[in-house]
PDB file of C-alpha atoms in Angstrom:
ATOM      1  CA  MET A   1     142.241 182.238  36.767  1.00 97.00           C
ATOM      2  CA  ILE A   2     143.167 185.888  37.316  1.00 98.00           C
ATOM      3  CA  ARG A   3     146.852 186.802  37.529  1.00 98.00           C
ATOM      4  CA  TRP A   4     149.210 189.710  37.056  1.00 98.00           C
ATOM      5  CA  ALA A   5     150.200 190.284  33.436  1.00 98.00           C
ATOM      6  CA  THR A   6     153.848 190.027  32.405  1.00 97.00           C
ATOM      7  CA  LEU A   7     155.849 191.440  29.515  1.00 96.00           C
ATOM      8  CA  ASP A   8     155.530 188.018  27.868  1.00 97.00           C
ATOM      9  CA  ASP A   9     151.732 188.517  27.727  1.00 98.00           C
ATOM     10  CA  ILE A  10     151.742 191.814  25.832  1.00 98.00           C
ATOM     11  CA  GLU A  11     151.090 190.508  22.309  1.00 98.00           C
ATOM     12  CA  GLU A  12     148.252 188.252  23.457  1.00 98.00           C
ATOM     13  CA  MET A  13     146.787 191.111  25.523  1.00 98.00           C
ATOM     14  CA  SER A  14     146.857 193.390  22.476  1.00 98.00           C
ATOM     15  CA  LYS A  15     145.099 190.713  20.430  1.00 98.00           C
ATOM     16  CA  VAL A  16     142.336 190.481  23.060  1.00 98.00           C
ATOM     17  CA  HIS A  17     141.853 194.248  22.808  1.00 96.00           C
ATOM     18  CA  ALA A  18     141.749 194.226  18.992  1.00 96.00           C
ATOM     19  CA  THR A  19     139.346 191.277  18.798  1.00 97.00           C
ATOM     20  CA  THR A  20     137.025 192.795  21.378  1.00 96.00           C
ATOM     21  CA  TRP A  21     137.074 196.256  19.791  1.00 94.00           C
ATOM     22  CA  LYS A  22     136.016 194.763  16.445  1.00 95.00           C
ATOM     23  CA  SER A  23     132.974 193.275  18.144  1.00 95.00           C
ATOM     24  CA  ALA A  24     132.078 195.875  20.790  1.00 93.00           C
ATOM     25  CA  TYR A  25     132.485 198.947  18.605  1.00 90.00           C
ATOM     26  CA  LYS A  26     130.922 197.640  15.387  1.00 92.00           C
ATOM     27  CA  GLY A  27     128.506 200.346  14.263  1.00 88.00           C
ATOM     28  CA  ILE A  28     130.021 202.835  16.720  1.00 86.00           C
ATOM     29  CA  LEU A  29     133.510 203.370  15.302  1.00 85.00           C
ATOM     30  CA  SER A  30     134.520 203.474  11.659  1.00 83.00           C
ATOM     31  CA  GLN A  31     134.186 200.013  10.106  1.00 86.00           C
ATOM     32  CA  LYS A  32     137.252 200.742   7.971  1.00 87.00           C
ATOM     33  CA  PHE A  33     139.272 201.506  11.105  1.00 86.00           C
ATOM     34  CA  LEU A  34     138.038 198.356  12.852  1.00 90.00           C
ATOM     35  CA  GLN A  35     138.830 196.163   9.835  1.00 91.00           C
ATOM     36  CA  THR A  36     142.387 197.472   9.652  1.00 89.00           C
ATOM     37  CA  LEU A  37     142.953 197.362  13.422  1.00 89.00           C
ATOM     38  CA  SER A  38     146.082 195.296  13.962  1.00 93.00           C
ATOM     39  CA  ASP A  39     146.357 192.656  16.673  1.00 96.00           C
ATOM     40  CA  THR A  40     149.563 194.427  17.751  1.00 95.00           C
ATOM     41  CA  TYR A  41     148.044 197.939  17.951  1.00 92.00           C
ATOM     42  CA  TRP A  42     148.424 198.158  21.770  1.00 92.00           C
ATOM     43  CA  VAL A  43     151.791 196.386  22.167  1.00 96.00           C
ATOM     44  CA  ASN A  44     153.896 199.541  22.582  1.00 93.00           C
ATOM     45  CA  GLY A  45     151.433 201.145  24.991  1.00 91.00           C
ATOM     46  CA  PHE A  46     151.302 198.042  27.157  1.00 93.00           C
ATOM     47  CA  ARG A  47     155.079 197.772  27.174  1.00 93.00           C
ATOM     48  CA  LYS A  48     155.500 201.417  28.223  1.00 92.00           C
ATOM     49  CA  GLY A  49     152.862 201.031  30.926  1.00 91.00           C
ATOM     50  CA  MET A  50     154.486 197.916  32.361  1.00 91.00           C
ATOM     51  CA  GLU A  51     158.100 199.002  32.079  1.00 89.00           C
ATOM     52  CA  GLY A  52     157.374 202.407  33.586  1.00 79.00           C
ATOM     53  CA  GLN A  53     155.277 200.771  36.303  1.00 75.00           C
ATOM     54  CA  LYS A  54     152.733 203.518  35.787  1.00 75.00           C
ATOM     55  CA  ARG A  55     149.835 201.130  35.321  1.00 90.00           C
ATOM     56  CA  PHE A  56     148.733 197.785  36.631  1.00 96.00           C
ATOM     57  CA  PHE A  57     147.729 194.991  34.263  1.00 98.00           C
ATOM     58  CA  ALA A  58     145.985 191.731  35.081  1.00 99.00           C
ATOM     59  CA  VAL A  59     144.712 188.975  32.815  1.00 99.00           C
ATOM     60  CA  ALA A  60     142.029 186.308  32.908  1.00 99.00           C
ATOM     61  CA  VAL A  61     143.352 182.966  31.707  1.00 99.00           C
ATOM     62  CA  GLU A  62     141.435 179.890  30.562  1.00 98.00           C
ATOM     63  CA  ASN A  63     143.244 176.783  29.315  1.00 96.00           C
ATOM     64  CA  HIS A  64     146.548 178.701  29.085  1.00 96.00           C
ATOM     65  CA  GLU A  65     144.926 181.360  26.849  1.00 98.00           C
ATOM     66  CA  ILE A  66     144.439 184.998  27.847  1.00 99.00           C
ATOM     67  CA  VAL A  67     140.717 185.699  27.485  1.00 99.00           C
ATOM     68  CA  GLY A  68     140.489 189.038  29.309  1.00 99.00           C
ATOM     69  CA  VAL A  69     142.619 192.049  30.218  1.00 99.00           C
ATOM     70  CA  ILE A  70     142.239 194.896  32.699  1.00 99.00           C
ATOM     71  CA  ALA A  71     144.478 197.964  33.005  1.00 97.00           C
ATOM     72  CA  PHE A  72     144.160 200.254  36.018  1.00 98.00           C
ATOM     73  CA  GLY A  73     145.999 202.719  38.248  1.00 95.00           C
ATOM     74  CA  LYS A  74     146.109 206.412  39.162  1.00 93.00           C
ATOM     75  CA  ASN A  75     143.487 208.400  37.291  1.00 91.00           C
ATOM     76  CA  ARG A  76     144.445 210.629  34.385  1.00 85.00           C
ATOM     77  CA  TRP A  77     142.109 213.577  34.875  1.00 77.00           C
ATOM     78  CA  ASP A  78     141.526 214.120  38.604  1.00 70.00           C
ATOM     79  CA  PHE A  79     144.315 215.475  40.759  1.00 75.00           C
ATOM     80  CA  VAL A  80     142.954 213.832  43.895  1.00 82.00           C
ATOM     81  CA  GLU A  81     145.521 211.225  44.921  1.00 86.00           C
ATOM     82  CA  THR A  82     142.911 208.782  46.224  1.00 93.00           C
ATOM     83  CA  VAL A  83     140.999 208.502  42.930  1.00 94.00           C
ATOM     84  CA  ALA A  84     141.972 205.596  40.668  1.00 96.00           C
ATOM     85  CA  GLU A  85     140.970 204.735  37.121  1.00 96.00           C
ATOM     86  CA  ILE A  86     140.204 201.588  35.209  1.00 98.00           C
ATOM     87  CA  TYR A  87     141.747 202.443  31.851  1.00 95.00           C
ATOM     88  CA  SER A  88     140.410 199.429  30.003  1.00 96.00           C
ATOM     89  CA  LEU A  89     138.651 196.114  30.477  1.00 98.00           C
ATOM     90  CA  TYR A  90     138.210 193.773  27.536  1.00 98.00           C
ATOM     91  CA  ILE A  91     137.015 190.182  27.453  1.00 98.00           C
ATOM     92  CA  LEU A  92     137.053 188.112  24.264  1.00 98.00           C
ATOM     93  CA  PRO A  93     133.499 187.968  22.855  1.00 97.00           C
ATOM     94  CA  SER A  94     133.573 184.164  23.103  1.00 97.00           C
ATOM     95  CA  HIS A  95     134.255 184.421  26.853  1.00 98.00           C
ATOM     96  CA  GLN A  96     131.872 187.204  27.854  1.00 96.00           C
ATOM     97  CA  ASN A  97     129.130 186.424  30.375  1.00 95.00           C
ATOM     98  CA  LYS A  98     131.392 183.896  32.115  1.00 97.00           C
ATOM     99  CA  GLN A  99     132.307 186.090  35.120  1.00 98.00           C
ATOM    100  CA  TYR A 100     135.770 187.065  33.809  1.00 98.00           C
ATOM    101  CA  GLY A 101     134.887 190.762  33.780  1.00 98.00           C
ATOM    102  CA  LYS A 102     133.586 190.580  37.346  1.00 98.00           C
ATOM    103  CA  LYS A 103     136.685 188.725  38.521  1.00 99.00           C
ATOM    104  CA  LEU A 104     139.019 191.245  36.878  1.00 99.00           C
ATOM    105  CA  ILE A 105     137.090 194.195  38.374  1.00 99.00           C
ATOM    106  CA  ASP A 106     137.160 192.536  41.812  1.00 98.00           C
ATOM    107  CA  PHE A 107     140.923 191.985  41.456  1.00 99.00           C
ATOM    108  CA  ALA A 108     141.500 195.637  40.512  1.00 98.00           C
ATOM    109  CA  ILE A 109     139.278 196.961  43.323  1.00 98.00           C
ATOM    110  CA  GLU A 110     141.140 194.828  45.875  1.00 98.00           C
ATOM    111  CA  VAL A 111     144.552 196.066  44.681  1.00 97.00           C
ATOM    112  CA  LEU A 112     143.445 199.700  44.528  1.00 97.00           C
ATOM    113  CA  THR A 113     141.882 199.537  47.991  1.00 97.00           C
ATOM    114  CA  GLU A 114     145.112 198.079  49.412  1.00 97.00           C
ATOM    115  CA  LYS A 115     146.990 200.997  47.818  1.00 95.00           C
ATOM    116  CA  GLY A 116     144.766 203.543  49.573  1.00 95.00           C
ATOM    117  CA  TYR A 117     142.431 204.576  46.779  1.00 96.00           C
ATOM    118  CA  THR A 118     138.884 205.424  47.872  1.00 96.00           C
ATOM    119  CA  LYS A 119     137.190 205.811  44.497  1.00 97.00           C
ATOM    120  CA  VAL A 120     137.678 204.422  40.996  1.00 97.00           C
ATOM    121  CA  MET A 121     136.499 205.997  37.755  1.00 96.00           C
ATOM    122  CA  LEU A 122     136.236 204.811  34.157  1.00 97.00           C
ATOM    123  CA  ASN A 123     134.956 205.924  30.765  1.00 95.00           C
ATOM    124  CA  VAL A 124     132.404 203.985  28.726  1.00 96.00           C
ATOM    125  CA  VAL A 125     131.432 204.703  25.123  1.00 94.00           C
ATOM    126  CA  ASP A 126     127.870 205.983  25.454  1.00 94.00           C
ATOM    127  CA  LYS A 127     126.531 203.683  22.718  1.00 93.00           C
ATOM    128  CA  ASN A 128     128.124 200.588  24.271  1.00 94.00           C
ATOM    129  CA  THR A 129     125.007 199.550  26.180  1.00 94.00           C
ATOM    130  CA  PRO A 130     126.265 196.075  27.206  1.00 94.00           C
ATOM    131  CA  ALA A 131     129.345 197.637  28.849  1.00 96.00           C
ATOM    132  CA  ARG A 132     127.263 200.302  30.589  1.00 97.00           C
ATOM    133  CA  LEU A 133     124.902 197.674  31.999  1.00 97.00           C
ATOM    134  CA  PHE A 134     127.850 195.545  33.141  1.00 97.00           C
ATOM    135  CA  TYR A 135     129.479 198.425  35.029  1.00 98.00           C
ATOM    136  CA  GLU A 136     126.162 199.418  36.607  1.00 98.00           C
ATOM    137  CA  LYS A 137     125.748 195.811  37.782  1.00 97.00           C
ATOM    138  CA  MET A 138     129.260 196.102  39.277  1.00 98.00           C
ATOM    139  CA  SER A 139     128.090 199.114  41.384  1.00 98.00           C
ATOM    140  CA  PHE A 140     129.518 201.843  39.146  1.00 98.00           C
ATOM    141  CA  VAL A 141     127.339 204.949  38.854  1.00 98.00           C
ATOM    142  CA  ASN A 142     126.989 207.154  35.784  1.00 97.00           C
ATOM    143  CA  THR A 143     128.156 210.631  36.884  1.00 97.00           C
ATOM    144  CA  GLN A 144     126.367 212.237  33.893  1.00 96.00           C
ATOM    145  CA  GLN A 145     129.720 213.699  32.800  1.00 95.00           C
ATOM    146  CA  ILE A 146     130.333 213.350  29.063  1.00 95.00           C
ATOM    147  CA  MET A 147     133.758 213.305  27.446  1.00 92.00           C
ATOM    148  CA  THR A 148     134.227 213.473  23.684  1.00 90.00           C
ATOM    149  CA  SER A 149     136.884 211.259  22.113  1.00 86.00           C
ATOM    150  CA  GLU A 150     138.123 210.747  18.584  1.00 81.00           C
ATOM    151  CA  ILE A 151     139.711 207.692  16.999  1.00 74.00           C
ATOM    152  CA  ALA A 152     140.513 207.405  13.297  1.00 67.00           C
ATOM    153  CA  GLY A 153     138.376 210.435  12.516  1.00 71.00           C
ATOM    154  CA  ALA A 154     135.317 209.092  14.318  1.00 72.00           C
ATOM    155  CA  ARG A 155     134.050 211.266  17.166  1.00 79.00           C
ATOM    156  CA  PHE A 156     132.057 209.649  19.942  1.00 86.00           C
ATOM    157  CA  ASN A 157     130.950 210.367  23.484  1.00 93.00           C
ATOM    158  CA  CYS A 158     132.099 208.567  26.600  1.00 95.00           C
ATOM    159  CA  LEU A 159     130.258 208.595  29.895  1.00 96.00           C
ATOM    160  CA  VAL A 160     132.210 208.833  33.144  1.00 96.00           C
ATOM    161  CA  TYR A 161     131.325 206.213  35.748  1.00 98.00           C
ATOM    162  CA  GLU A 162     132.539 206.037  39.348  1.00 97.00           C
ATOM    163  CA  ARG A 163     132.488 203.630  42.248  1.00 98.00           C
ATOM    164  CA  PHE A 164     133.431 204.294  45.841  1.00 97.00           C
ATOM    165  CA  MET A 165     135.407 201.539  47.524  1.00 92.00           C
TER     166      MET A 165
END
């Protein structure tokens, strides 16, 4: 089931992010950073995003457990008002390949379309091949733009993907 996230979901959402990062970014980000990544690392960011109503959050739920999280809204780098962004999409490793990612993307696209957005963009770590293939299957196109990011002293490249509604 896909539903809107609530403030009561924040800790479980943060845990989904932390668990998924430890799996998805193994060998890409610093192992020391991943090992020390707290399950509550994203709690404050989620709270600010929800309370300020600057971002939308939805969750995938199975047996009363949050197994996936998507965050989306107005894009951060393009000043065009009709361009949205998917800030993050994480599915627990144990629940990947079960259509939760597709359902969360479909939910976000429907909401963004209703709000008048005509295009959505996202960043994908260039070495995260499974994520890149997933987004390409979901009709996102690699724009060939590269953005460099840094987390815990580890620099890595992200590719910018886009999809027209």
